[in-house]
Amino acid sequence: MSSHKRTWVPIAGATLIAAGALVSPATARADLHNIKYIARIDGVTTGSQATFVLNGRQTGSTGISAVPGSVFEADTVLPDPQLAGMQILLHWPYSANAHCEIDVDDHIFTQVDQLVAPTPNSGDPMNGVLQCGATPDRLGIPSG
């Protein structure tokens, strides 16, 4: 092998290592998942609320429209779909069918449709709550 050919071998090796380092950050970002939270209450209520995981231990909360059938949607990105979770809260004296859905990378991950009927003067923190996805402790909400 001539000295000219031996010079190119280390250069080619260094180039491949550098190219691999450039690809690694993109691979790490590919492990993130697009999460879509969808909540709907099919009944007249006031003060209803959706609480959902944004990232890590952070949650977001928002009021849900009192107009029956109005849909609430929120998007976030999480490293693990198992961390995605949402709760829909209805207050007494209202009861209604509620829809809670979590989509991961444009596919339904979990979905719950259920009548939520809170009871008056209940000390249960889950009274009037529809849960889907991650458990309440992951949402930072007491589970009772």
PDB file of N, CA and C in Angstrom, residues 34-93:
ATOM      1  N   ASN A  34     -45.522  12.651  19.565  1.00  0.00           N
ATOM      2  CA  ASN A  34     -46.541  13.689  19.508  1.00  0.00           C
ATOM      3  C   ASN A  34     -47.786  13.186  20.235  1.00  0.00           C
ATOM      4  N   ILE A  35     -48.242  13.953  21.213  1.00  0.00           N
ATOM      5  CA  ILE A  35     -49.392  13.587  22.033  1.00  0.00           C
ATOM      6  C   ILE A  35     -50.500  14.589  21.771  1.00  0.00           C
ATOM      7  N   LYS A  36     -51.705  14.088  21.540  1.00  0.00           N
ATOM      8  CA  LYS A  36     -52.877  14.956  21.388  1.00  0.00           C
ATOM      9  C   LYS A  36     -53.911  14.518  22.414  1.00  0.00           C
ATOM     10  N   TYR A  37     -54.346  15.469  23.235  1.00  0.00           N
ATOM     11  CA  TYR A  37     -55.410  15.230  24.212  1.00  0.00           C
ATOM     12  C   TYR A  37     -56.711  15.760  23.642  1.00  0.00           C
ATOM     13  N   ILE A  38     -57.762  14.957  23.745  1.00  0.00           N
ATOM     14  CA  ILE A  38     -59.080  15.349  23.248  1.00  0.00           C
ATOM     15  C   ILE A  38     -60.097  15.086  24.355  1.00  0.00           C
ATOM     16  N   ALA A  39     -60.864  16.119  24.702  1.00  0.00           N
ATOM     17  CA  ALA A  39     -61.889  15.985  25.735  1.00  0.00           C
ATOM     18  C   ALA A  39     -63.198  16.573  25.210  1.00  0.00           C
ATOM     19  N   ARG A  40     -64.298  15.904  25.537  1.00  0.00           N
ATOM     20  CA  ARG A  40     -65.618  16.380  25.126  1.00  0.00           C
ATOM     21  C   ARG A  40     -66.626  16.000  26.198  1.00  0.00           C
ATOM     22  N   ILE A  41     -67.527  16.899  26.492  1.00  0.00           N
ATOM     23  CA  ILE A  41     -68.617  16.608  27.417  1.00  0.00           C
ATOM     24  C   ILE A  41     -69.913  16.762  26.645  1.00  0.00           C
ATOM     25  N   ASP A  42     -70.705  15.707  26.634  1.00  0.00           N
ATOM     26  CA  ASP A  42     -71.964  15.700  25.885  1.00  0.00           C
ATOM     27  C   ASP A  42     -73.127  15.991  26.831  1.00  0.00           C
ATOM     28  N   GLY A  43     -73.154  17.183  27.339  1.00  0.00           N
ATOM     29  CA  GLY A  43     -74.215  17.619  28.241  1.00  0.00           C
ATOM     30  C   GLY A  43     -73.918  19.033  28.691  1.00  0.00           C
ATOM     31  N   VAL A  44     -74.916  19.695  29.255  1.00  0.00           N
ATOM     32  CA  VAL A  44     -74.735  21.060  29.741  1.00  0.00           C
ATOM     33  C   VAL A  44     -74.106  21.003  31.127  1.00  0.00           C
ATOM     34  N   THR A  45     -72.954  21.649  31.275  1.00  0.00           N
ATOM     35  CA  THR A  45     -72.261  21.720  32.568  1.00  0.00           C
ATOM     36  C   THR A  45     -71.617  23.099  32.694  1.00  0.00           C
ATOM     37  N   THR A  46     -71.264  23.457  33.893  1.00  0.00           N
ATOM     38  CA  THR A  46     -70.456  24.658  34.101  1.00  0.00           C
ATOM     39  C   THR A  46     -69.297  24.290  35.015  1.00  0.00           C
ATOM     40  N   GLY A  47     -68.186  24.949  34.816  1.00  0.00           N
ATOM     41  CA  GLY A  47     -67.021  24.727  35.663  1.00  0.00           C
ATOM     42  C   GLY A  47     -66.270  23.443  35.391  1.00  0.00           C
ATOM     43  N   SER A  48     -66.585  22.764  34.319  1.00  0.00           N
ATOM     44  CA  SER A  48     -65.865  21.523  33.986  1.00  0.00           C
ATOM     45  C   SER A  48     -64.439  21.856  33.582  1.00  0.00           C
ATOM     46  N   GLN A  49     -63.540  20.907  33.832  1.00  0.00           N
ATOM     47  CA  GLN A  49     -62.124  21.178  33.637  1.00  0.00           C
ATOM     48  C   GLN A  49     -61.406  19.946  33.107  1.00  0.00           C
ATOM     49  N   ALA A  50     -60.395  20.164  32.275  1.00  0.00           N
ATOM     50  CA  ALA A  50     -59.504  19.100  31.818  1.00  0.00           C
ATOM     51  C   ALA A  50     -58.109  19.409  32.347  1.00  0.00           C
ATOM     52  N   THR A  51     -57.464  18.395  32.929  1.00  0.00           N
ATOM     53  CA  THR A  51     -56.084  18.503  33.403  1.00  0.00           C
ATOM     54  C   THR A  51     -55.278  17.445  32.674  1.00  0.00           C
ATOM     55  N   PHE A  52     -54.124  17.832  32.132  1.00  0.00           N
ATOM     56  CA  PHE A  52     -53.365  16.926  31.274  1.00  0.00           C
ATOM     57  C   PHE A  52     -51.875  17.127  31.473  1.00  0.00           C
ATOM     58  N   VAL A  53     -51.090  16.086  31.183  1.00  0.00           N
ATOM     59  CA  VAL A  53     -49.634  16.124  31.324  1.00  0.00           C
ATOM     60  C   VAL A  53     -49.031  16.892  30.150  1.00  0.00           C
ATOM     61  N   LEU A  54     -48.196  17.883  30.483  1.00  0.00           N
ATOM     62  CA  LEU A  54     -47.484  18.634  29.451  1.00  0.00           C
ATOM     63  C   LEU A  54     -46.108  18.029  29.212  1.00  0.00           C
ATOM     64  N   ASN A  55     -45.315  17.913  30.275  1.00  0.00           N
ATOM     65  CA  ASN A  55     -43.999  17.280  30.199  1.00  0.00           C
ATOM     66  C   ASN A  55     -43.513  17.000  31.612  1.00  0.00           C
ATOM     67  N   GLY A  56     -42.831  15.903  31.762  1.00  0.00           N
ATOM     68  CA  GLY A  56     -42.333  15.539  33.088  1.00  0.00           C
ATOM     69  C   GLY A  56     -43.439  15.538  34.116  1.00  0.00           C
ATOM     70  N   ARG A  57     -43.282  16.343  35.151  1.00  0.00           N
ATOM     71  CA  ARG A  57     -44.285  16.432  36.206  1.00  0.00           C
ATOM     72  C   ARG A  57     -45.170  17.660  36.040  1.00  0.00           C
ATOM     73  N   GLN A  58     -45.077  18.375  34.930  1.00  0.00           N
ATOM     74  CA  GLN A  58     -45.901  19.552  34.708  1.00  0.00           C
ATOM     75  C   GLN A  58     -47.239  19.166  34.102  1.00  0.00           C
ATOM     76  N   THR A  59     -48.284  19.827  34.593  1.00  0.00           N
ATOM     77  CA  THR A  59     -49.611  19.615  34.032  1.00  0.00           C
ATOM     78  C   THR A  59     -50.184  20.950  33.587  1.00  0.00           C
ATOM     79  N   GLY A  60     -51.154  20.860  32.719  1.00  0.00           N
ATOM     80  CA  GLY A  60     -51.901  22.030  32.293  1.00  0.00           C
ATOM     81  C   GLY A  60     -53.365  21.781  32.594  1.00  0.00           C
ATOM     82  N   SER A  61     -54.104  22.835  32.859  1.00  0.00           N
ATOM     83  CA  SER A  61     -55.535  22.718  33.112  1.00  0.00           C
ATOM     84  C   SER A  61     -56.250  23.789  32.324  1.00  0.00           C
ATOM     85  N   THR A  62     -57.455  23.461  31.896  1.00  0.00           N
ATOM     86  CA  THR A  62     -58.260  24.428  31.174  1.00  0.00           C
ATOM     87  C   THR A  62     -59.730  24.111  31.393  1.00  0.00           C
ATOM     88  N   GLY A  63     -60.535  25.136  31.331  1.00  0.00           N
ATOM     89  CA  GLY A  63     -61.972  24.938  31.405  1.00  0.00           C
ATOM     90  C   GLY A  63     -62.480  24.341  30.110  1.00  0.00           C
ATOM     91  N   ILE A  64     -63.520  23.527  30.232  1.00  0.00           N
ATOM     92  CA  ILE A  64     -64.144  22.921  29.051  1.00  0.00           C
ATOM     93  C   ILE A  64     -65.450  23.660  28.808  1.00  0.00           C
ATOM     94  N   SER A  65     -65.734  23.950  27.577  1.00  0.00           N
ATOM     95  CA  SER A  65     -66.927  24.702  27.208  1.00  0.00           C
ATOM     96  C   SER A  65     -68.194  24.081  27.790  1.00  0.00           C
ATOM     97  N   ALA A  66     -69.104  24.934  28.215  1.00  0.00           N
ATOM     98  CA  ALA A  66     -70.386  24.482  28.757  1.00  0.00           C
ATOM     99  C   ALA A  66     -71.353  24.072  27.644  1.00  0.00           C
ATOM    100  N   VAL A  67     -70.986  24.314  26.396  1.00  0.00           N
ATOM    101  CA  VAL A  67     -71.845  23.953  25.272  1.00  0.00           C
ATOM    102  C   VAL A  67     -71.670  22.460  24.977  1.00  0.00           C
ATOM    103  N   PRO A  68     -72.762  21.690  25.007  1.00  0.00           N
ATOM    104  CA  PRO A  68     -72.651  20.241  24.772  1.00  0.00           C
ATOM    105  C   PRO A  68     -71.971  19.930  23.436  1.00  0.00           C
ATOM    106  N   GLY A  69     -71.051  18.957  23.476  1.00  0.00           N
ATOM    107  CA  GLY A  69     -70.391  18.493  22.265  1.00  0.00           C
ATOM    108  C   GLY A  69     -69.175  19.291  21.842  1.00  0.00           C
ATOM    109  N   SER A  70     -68.895  20.420  22.521  1.00  0.00           N
ATOM    110  CA  SER A  70     -67.693  21.187  22.183  1.00  0.00           C
ATOM    111  C   SER A  70     -66.460  20.346  22.516  1.00  0.00           C
ATOM    112  N   VAL A  71     -65.477  20.401  21.650  1.00  0.00           N
ATOM    113  CA  VAL A  71     -64.280  19.579  21.812  1.00  0.00           C
ATOM    114  C   VAL A  71     -63.111  20.447  22.252  1.00  0.00           C
ATOM    115  N   PHE A  72     -62.389  19.976  23.265  1.00  0.00           N
ATOM    116  CA  PHE A  72     -61.146  20.599  23.696  1.00  0.00           C
ATOM    117  C   PHE A  72     -60.011  19.737  23.164  1.00  0.00           C
ATOM    118  N   GLU A  73     -58.967  20.360  22.599  1.00  0.00           N
ATOM    119  CA  GLU A  73     -57.781  19.642  22.141  1.00  0.00           C
ATOM    120  C   GLU A  73     -56.531  20.386  22.596  1.00  0.00           C
ATOM    121  N   ALA A  74     -55.516  19.614  22.984  1.00  0.00           N
ATOM    122  CA  ALA A  74     -54.210  20.174  23.334  1.00  0.00           C
ATOM    123  C   ALA A  74     -53.136  19.229  22.813  1.00  0.00           C
ATOM    124  N   ASP A  75     -52.005  19.787  22.421  1.00  0.00           N
ATOM    125  CA  ASP A  75     -50.891  19.008  21.888  1.00  0.00           C
ATOM    126  C   ASP A  75     -49.647  19.229  22.742  1.00  0.00           C
ATOM    127  N   THR A  76     -48.851  18.175  22.873  1.00  0.00           N
ATOM    128  CA  THR A  76     -47.555  18.269  23.528  1.00  0.00           C
ATOM    129  C   THR A  76     -46.651  17.189  22.948  1.00  0.00           C
ATOM    130  N   VAL A  77     -45.420  17.143  23.406  1.00  0.00           N
ATOM    131  CA  VAL A  77     -44.455  16.130  22.996  1.00  0.00           C
ATOM    132  C   VAL A  77     -43.891  15.495  24.264  1.00  0.00           C
ATOM    133  N   LEU A  78     -43.887  14.171  24.318  1.00  0.00           N
ATOM    134  CA  LEU A  78     -43.372  13.441  25.475  1.00  0.00           C
ATOM    135  C   LEU A  78     -42.413  12.343  25.020  1.00  0.00           C
ATOM    136  N   PRO A  79     -41.418  12.008  25.837  1.00  0.00           N
ATOM    137  CA  PRO A  79     -40.481  10.950  25.467  1.00  0.00           C
ATOM    138  C   PRO A  79     -41.083   9.554  25.594  1.00  0.00           C
ATOM    139  N   ASP A  80     -42.126   9.403  26.413  1.00  0.00           N
ATOM    140  CA  ASP A  80     -42.745   8.096  26.652  1.00  0.00           C
ATOM    141  C   ASP A  80     -44.256   8.249  26.654  1.00  0.00           C
ATOM    142  N   PRO A  81     -44.966   7.581  25.753  1.00  0.00           N
ATOM    143  CA  PRO A  81     -46.424   7.700  25.712  1.00  0.00           C
ATOM    144  C   PRO A  81     -47.106   7.272  27.013  1.00  0.00           C
ATOM    145  N   GLN A  82     -46.421   6.430  27.806  1.00  0.00           N
ATOM    146  CA  GLN A  82     -47.004   5.991  29.074  1.00  0.00           C
ATOM    147  C   GLN A  82     -47.135   7.150  30.069  1.00  0.00           C
ATOM    148  N   LEU A  83     -46.456   8.261  29.817  1.00  0.00           N
ATOM    149  CA  LEU A  83     -46.555   9.430  30.689  1.00  0.00           C
ATOM    150  C   LEU A  83     -47.769  10.292  30.378  1.00  0.00           C
ATOM    151  N   ALA A  84     -48.404  10.064  29.230  1.00  0.00           N
ATOM    152  CA  ALA A  84     -49.553  10.873  28.823  1.00  0.00           C
ATOM    153  C   ALA A  84     -50.764  10.511  29.670  1.00  0.00           C
ATOM    154  N   GLY A  85     -51.430  11.522  30.177  1.00  0.00           N
ATOM    155  CA  GLY A  85     -52.619  11.280  30.985  1.00  0.00           C
ATOM    156  C   GLY A  85     -53.483  12.519  31.048  1.00  0.00           C
ATOM    157  N   MET A  86     -54.787  12.290  31.239  1.00  0.00           N
ATOM    158  CA  MET A  86     -55.729  13.398  31.316  1.00  0.00           C
ATOM    159  C   MET A  86     -56.864  13.025  32.246  1.00  0.00           C
ATOM    160  N   GLN A  87     -57.392  14.032  32.925  1.00  0.00           N
ATOM    161  CA  GLN A  87     -58.586  13.874  33.742  1.00  0.00           C
ATOM    162  C   GLN A  87     -59.584  14.934  33.340  1.00  0.00           C
ATOM    163  N   ILE A  88     -60.847  14.534  33.289  1.00  0.00           N
ATOM    164  CA  ILE A  88     -61.938  15.474  33.048  1.00  0.00           C
ATOM    165  C   ILE A  88     -62.746  15.541  34.331  1.00  0.00           C
ATOM    166  N   LEU A  89     -62.986  16.747  34.814  1.00  0.00           N
ATOM    167  CA  LEU A  89     -63.699  16.946  36.070  1.00  0.00           C
ATOM    168  C   LEU A  89     -65.025  17.651  35.826  1.00  0.00           C
ATOM    169  N   LEU A  90     -66.098  17.055  36.334  1.00  0.00           N
ATOM    170  CA  LEU A  90     -67.416  17.676  36.329  1.00  0.00           C
ATOM    171  C   LEU A  90     -67.807  17.947  37.779  1.00  0.00           C
ATOM    172  N   HIS A  91     -68.489  19.053  38.010  1.00  0.00           N
ATOM    173  CA  HIS A  91     -68.918  19.418  39.356  1.00  0.00           C
ATOM    174  C   HIS A  91     -70.400  19.119  39.544  1.00  0.00           C
ATOM    175  N   TRP A  92     -70.741  18.719  40.774  1.00  0.00           N
ATOM    176  CA  TRP A  92     -72.135  18.517  41.125  1.00  0.00           C
ATOM    177  C   TRP A  92     -72.841  19.853  41.032  1.00  0.00           C
ATOM    178  N   PRO A  93     -74.023  19.985  40.535  1.00  0.00           N
ATOM    179  CA  PRO A  93     -75.056  18.981  40.314  1.00  0.00           C
ATOM    180  C   PRO A  93     -75.102  18.450  38.886  1.00  0.00           C
TER     181      PRO A  93
END
